[in-house]
CSV table of C-alpha atoms in Angstrom, one decimal:
chain,number,residue,atom,x,y,z
P,2,UNK,CA,-60.8,16.9,-64.0
P,3,UNK,CA,-59.7,20.4,-63.0
P,4,UNK,CA,-61.6,20.2,-59.7
P,5,UNK,CA,-60.0,16.9,-58.9
P,6,UNK,CA,-56.5,18.4,-59.4
P,7,UNK,CA,-57.4,21.5,-57.2
P,8,UNK,CA,-58.6,19.0,-54.5
P,9,UNK,CA,-55.4,17.1,-54.5
P,10,UNK,CA,-53.1,20.3,-54.4
P,11,UNK,CA,-54.0,21.3,-50.8
P,12,UNK,CA,-53.3,17.8,-49.6
P,13,UNK,CA,-49.9,17.7,-51.2
P,14,UNK,CA,-48.9,21.1,-49.9
P,15,UNK,CA,-50.0,20.1,-46.4
P,16,UNK,CA,-47.9,17.0,-46.6
P,17,UNK,CA,-44.9,19.0,-47.7
P,18,UNK,CA,-45.5,21.4,-44.8
P,19,UNK,CA,-45.7,18.5,-42.2
P,20,UNK,CA,-42.7,16.7,-43.3
P,21,UNK,CA,-40.1,19.2,-42.1
P,22,UNK,CA,-41.9,19.0,-38.7
P,23,UNK,CA,-41.7,15.3,-38.5
P,24,UNK,CA,-38.0,15.4,-39.5
P,25,UNK,CA,-37.4,17.9,-36.8
P,26,UNK,CA,-39.0,15.8,-34.1
P,27,UNK,CA,-36.9,12.8,-35.4
P,28,UNK,CA,-33.7,14.9,-35.0
P,29,UNK,CA,-34.6,16.0,-31.5
P,30,UNK,CA,-35.3,12.4,-30.5
P,31,UNK,CA,-32.0,11.3,-32.0
P,32,UNK,CA,-30.0,14.1,-30.2
P,33,UNK,CA,-31.7,13.3,-27.0
P,34,UNK,CA,-30.9,9.6,-27.3
P,35,UNK,CA,-27.3,10.1,-28.1
P,36,UNK,CA,-26.8,12.9,-25.5
P,37,UNK,CA,-28.0,10.7,-22.7
P,38,UNK,CA,-25.4,7.9,-23.5
P,39,UNK,CA,-22.6,9.9,-22.1
P,40,UNK,CA,-21.6,9.0,-18.6
P,41,UNK,CA,-20.1,11.6,-16.3
P,42,UNK,CA,-16.7,9.8,-16.3
P,43,UNK,CA,-16.5,9.9,-20.0
P,44,UNK,CA,-17.2,13.6,-20.4
P,45,UNK,CA,-14.4,15.6,-21.9
P,46,UNK,CA,-12.2,17.2,-19.2
P,47,UNK,CA,-12.9,14.7,-16.5
P,48,UNK,CA,-9.7,13.4,-14.8
P,49,UNK,CA,-9.1,10.4,-12.8
P,50,UNK,CA,-8.2,10.9,-9.1
P,51,UNK,CA,-4.6,11.3,-8.3
P,52,UNK,CA,-2.8,8.4,-6.8
P,53,UNK,CA,-0.7,8.9,-3.6
P,54,UNK,CA,3.0,9.4,-4.1
P,55,UNK,CA,5.7,7.1,-2.7
P,56,UNK,CA,6.4,9.7,0.0
P,57,UNK,CA,2.8,9.8,1.1
P,58,UNK,CA,2.7,6.0,1.8
P,59,UNK,CA,3.9,4.5,5.1
P,60,UNK,CA,7.4,3.1,4.9
P,61,UNK,CA,7.8,-0.6,5.3
P,62,UNK,CA,10.2,-2.3,7.6
P,63,UNK,CA,11.3,-4.6,4.8
P,64,UNK,CA,14.1,-3.0,2.6
P,65,UNK,CA,12.8,-4.9,-0.5
P,66,UNK,CA,9.7,-2.8,-0.3
P,67,UNK,CA,11.5,0.6,-0.2
P,68,UNK,CA,10.9,2.9,-3.1
P,69,UNK,CA,13.8,3.5,-5.5
P,70,UNK,CA,15.4,6.0,-5.9
P,71,UNK,CA,15.2,7.1,-2.2
P,72,UNK,CA,14.5,10.8,-1.6
P,73,UNK,CA,16.1,12.8,1.2
P,74,UNK,CA,13.0,12.9,3.2
P,75,UNK,CA,12.7,9.0,3.1
P,76,UNK,CA,16.4,8.6,3.8
P,77,UNK,CA,16.2,10.8,6.8
P,78,UNK,CA,13.2,8.9,8.0
P,79,UNK,CA,14.9,5.6,7.7
P,80,UNK,CA,18.1,6.7,9.5
P,81,UNK,CA,15.8,8.2,12.4
P,82,UNK,CA,14.0,4.8,12.6
P,83,UNK,CA,17.2,2.7,12.3
P,84,UNK,CA,17.4,-0.8,11.0
P,85,UNK,CA,14.8,-3.4,12.2
P,86,UNK,CA,16.0,-6.3,14.3
P,87,UNK,CA,14.9,-9.8,14.2
P,88,UNK,CA,13.9,-11.8,17.4
P,89,UNK,CA,16.4,-14.5,18.6
P,90,UNK,CA,13.8,-17.3,17.9
P,91,UNK,CA,13.0,-16.2,14.4
P,92,UNK,CA,13.0,-19.2,12.0
P,93,UNK,CA,14.4,-18.3,8.4
P,94,UNK,CA,12.9,-19.7,5.2
P,95,UNK,CA,14.9,-22.4,3.4
P,96,UNK,CA,15.6,-22.2,-0.2
P,97,UNK,CA,13.7,-24.8,-2.4
P,98,UNK,CA,16.9,-25.3,-4.6
P,99,UNK,CA,19.5,-26.4,-2.1
P,100,UNK,CA,17.6,-26.4,1.3
P,101,UNK,CA,19.9,-23.8,2.8
P,102,UNK,CA,18.7,-20.8,4.8
P,103,UNK,CA,20.0,-17.7,6.5
P,104,UNK,CA,21.5,-18.0,10.1
P,105,UNK,CA,21.5,-15.6,13.1
P,106,UNK,CA,25.4,-15.9,13.1
P,107,UNK,CA,25.5,-13.8,9.9
P,108,UNK,CA,24.3,-10.8,12.1
P,109,UNK,CA,27.4,-10.9,14.3
P,110,UNK,CA,31.1,-10.4,13.4
P,111,UNK,CA,33.9,-12.3,15.1
P,112,UNK,CA,36.8,-10.1,16.0
P,113,UNK,CA,40.5,-11.2,16.2
P,114,UNK,CA,40.2,-11.4,19.9
P,115,UNK,CA,37.4,-13.8,19.6
P,116,UNK,CA,34.8,-11.3,20.7
P,117,UNK,CA,31.5,-11.0,18.7
P,118,UNK,CA,30.2,-7.7,17.5
P,119,UNK,CA,26.8,-7.1,16.0
P,120,UNK,CA,26.5,-6.1,12.4
P,121,UNK,CA,24.1,-3.2,12.9
P,122,UNK,CA,24.1,-2.5,9.1
P,123,UNK,CA,22.7,-5.9,8.2
P,124,UNK,CA,19.0,-6.3,7.5
P,125,UNK,CA,16.9,-9.3,6.6
P,126,UNK,CA,14.1,-9.1,4.0
P,127,UNK,CA,11.2,-11.6,4.6
P,128,UNK,CA,9.8,-10.8,1.2
P,129,UNK,CA,12.9,-11.7,-0.8
P,130,UNK,CA,14.4,-14.1,1.8
P,131,UNK,CA,17.7,-12.3,1.4
P,132,UNK,CA,20.1,-9.9,3.3
P,133,UNK,CA,20.5,-6.1,2.6
P,134,UNK,CA,23.0,-3.6,3.8
P,135,UNK,CA,21.2,-0.8,5.3
P,136,UNK,CA,23.8,2.0,4.9
P,137,UNK,CA,24.7,1.1,1.3
P,138,UNK,CA,21.0,0.8,0.4
P,139,UNK,CA,20.6,4.4,1.6
P,140,UNK,CA,23.9,6.0,0.4
P,141,UNK,CA,25.6,3.9,-2.2
P,142,UNK,CA,25.4,4.7,-5.9
P,143,UNK,CA,26.5,1.1,-6.9
P,144,UNK,CA,24.1,-1.5,-7.9
P,145,UNK,CA,25.0,-4.6,-6.0
P,146,UNK,CA,23.0,-7.5,-4.6
P,147,UNK,CA,23.1,-6.1,-0.9
P,148,UNK,CA,21.4,-3.0,-2.3
P,149,UNK,CA,19.2,-4.1,-5.2
P,150,UNK,CA,17.5,-7.4,-4.4
P,151,UNK,CA,19.6,-8.7,-1.5
P,152,UNK,CA,22.0,-11.6,-1.3
P,153,UNK,CA,20.7,-15.2,-0.8
P,154,UNK,CA,23.8,-17.2,-1.5
P,155,UNK,CA,23.8,-18.9,1.9
P,156,UNK,CA,26.7,-21.1,1.0
P,157,UNK,CA,29.1,-18.1,0.6
P,158,UNK,CA,27.2,-15.6,2.6
P,159,UNK,CA,29.7,-15.5,5.5
P,160,UNK,CA,32.7,-14.8,3.1
P,161,UNK,CA,30.6,-12.3,1.1
P,162,UNK,CA,29.6,-10.3,4.1
P,163,UNK,CA,33.1,-10.1,5.5
P,164,UNK,CA,34.4,-8.9,2.1
P,165,UNK,CA,31.6,-6.3,1.8
P,166,UNK,CA,32.1,-4.7,5.3
P,167,UNK,CA,35.8,-4.2,4.7
P,168,UNK,CA,35.2,-2.5,1.2
P,169,UNK,CA,35.9,1.3,0.9
P,170,UNK,CA,32.3,1.8,-0.5
P,171,UNK,CA,30.7,0.2,2.6
P,172,UNK,CA,33.0,2.2,4.9
P,173,UNK,CA,32.1,5.4,3.2
P,174,UNK,CA,28.5,4.6,3.5
P,175,UNK,CA,28.8,3.7,7.1
P,176,UNK,CA,30.4,7.0,7.8
P,177,UNK,CA,27.6,8.9,6.0
P,178,UNK,CA,25.0,6.9,8.0
P,179,UNK,CA,26.5,7.6,11.4
P,180,UNK,CA,27.1,11.4,10.6
P,181,UNK,CA,23.5,11.8,9.6
P,182,UNK,CA,22.4,9.9,12.7
P,183,UNK,CA,24.5,12.2,14.9
P,184,UNK,CA,23.1,15.4,13.2
P,185,UNK,CA,19.6,14.1,13.7
P,186,UNK,CA,20.1,13.5,17.4
P,187,UNK,CA,21.6,16.9,17.9
P,188,UNK,CA,19.2,18.7,15.7
P,189,UNK,CA,21.9,20.0,13.3
P,190,UNK,CA,20.6,18.7,10.0
P,191,UNK,CA,21.0,20.6,6.6
P,192,UNK,CA,17.3,21.6,6.8
P,193,UNK,CA,17.6,23.1,10.2
P,194,UNK,CA,20.7,25.0,9.2
P,195,UNK,CA,18.7,26.5,6.2
P,196,UNK,CA,15.8,27.4,8.5
P,197,UNK,CA,18.1,29.1,10.9
P,198,UNK,CA,19.7,31.1,8.0
P,199,UNK,CA,16.2,32.1,6.8
P,200,UNK,CA,15.1,33.2,10.2
P,201,UNK,CA,18.2,35.3,10.7
P,202,UNK,CA,17.5,37.0,7.3
P,203,UNK,CA,13.8,37.5,8.3
P,204,UNK,CA,15.0,39.2,11.5
P,205,UNK,CA,17.4,41.4,9.7
P,206,UNK,CA,14.9,42.7,7.2
P,207,UNK,CA,12.3,43.2,10.0
P,208,UNK,CA,14.8,45.5,11.8
P,209,UNK,CA,15.4,47.3,8.5
P,210,UNK,CA,11.7,47.9,8.0
P,211,UNK,CA,11.4,49.1,11.7
P,212,UNK,CA,14.1,51.6,11.1
P,213,UNK,CA,12.6,52.9,7.9
P,214,UNK,CA,9.2,53.1,9.5
P,215,UNK,CA,10.7,55.3,12.2
P,216,UNK,CA,12.3,57.6,9.7
P,217,UNK,CA,9.0,58.1,7.9
P,218,UNK,CA,7.2,58.9,11.1
P,219,UNK,CA,9.8,61.3,12.0
P,220,UNK,CA,9.6,63.1,8.7
P,221,UNK,CA,5.8,63.2,8.9
P,222,UNK,CA,5.9,64.8,12.5
P,223,UNK,CA,8.3,67.5,11.2
P,224,UNK,CA,6.4,68.0,7.9
P,225,UNK,CA,9.6,67.2,5.9
P,226,UNK,CA,9.8,65.6,2.5
P,227,UNK,CA,11.2,62.1,2.0
P,228,UNK,CA,13.3,63.2,-1.0
P,229,UNK,CA,15.7,66.1,-1.4
P,230,UNK,CA,18.1,67.8,1.2
P,231,UNK,CA,15.4,68.3,3.8
P,232,UNK,CA,15.7,64.7,5.1
P,233,UNK,CA,19.3,65.1,6.2
P,234,UNK,CA,18.2,66.3,9.8
P,235,UNK,CA,16.3,63.0,10.2
P,236,UNK,CA,19.3,61.2,9.0
P,237,UNK,CA,21.5,62.6,11.7
P,238,UNK,CA,18.6,61.7,14.2
P,239,UNK,CA,18.7,58.0,12.8
P,240,UNK,CA,22.5,57.9,13.4
P,241,UNK,CA,22.0,59.2,17.0
P,242,UNK,CA,19.3,56.6,17.7
P,243,UNK,CA,21.4,53.7,16.3
P,244,UNK,CA,24.8,54.5,17.7
P,245,UNK,CA,26.1,56.2,14.6
P,246,UNK,CA,25.1,53.4,12.3
P,247,UNK,CA,24.5,54.2,8.6
P,248,UNK,CA,21.4,53.1,6.6
P,249,UNK,CA,21.3,49.3,6.2
């Protein structure tokens, strides 16, 4: 009886020693199976690629596709490019509701003398089948049909366009458009003026640095100190070299 118990004890102890090893192997297999399930795109810290901004995308000729609000760079680009013109044989799309459509006569203004003048500010959107005001789209702060989605009321389009082009808001936008166009042609934009001021400031400080370098070199040749009263001879020499000018 005792011998049988002694024979069973080693087998039980060996089983207890083997079970932790088996559990360790199972844990390792479980960790390996879970770790391989992570894709690189799901790893923490991974970020999706940045989408291009509105300024990086090419500008459309259709005003309905222009970004809102317009930045100064896009506004300058549009003024430089000017409104797009339609060919004389262009066929406008008709409205499904009343069968009316835009006409080429809307793009010309009849003067009192009977002479016709082109409305350079008027643009047609093929996407919305509507008319836009170019200058008000660029410079106006008001939200009207000619700047938001375009006007497509072809029954009253002629009256509406005449009323709009005589409004103070439109006249101010026309003035801002023409002034910016003139500055772009002459190269006198605000950005160029700022660059000119920065260049003048750079030249000034370069001249100051040149003068200070000459003073330090003169002091070093004469073995004089930079501070104290010993630098005064070099100060008089600086004045003689610069026509009596004082330190900048």
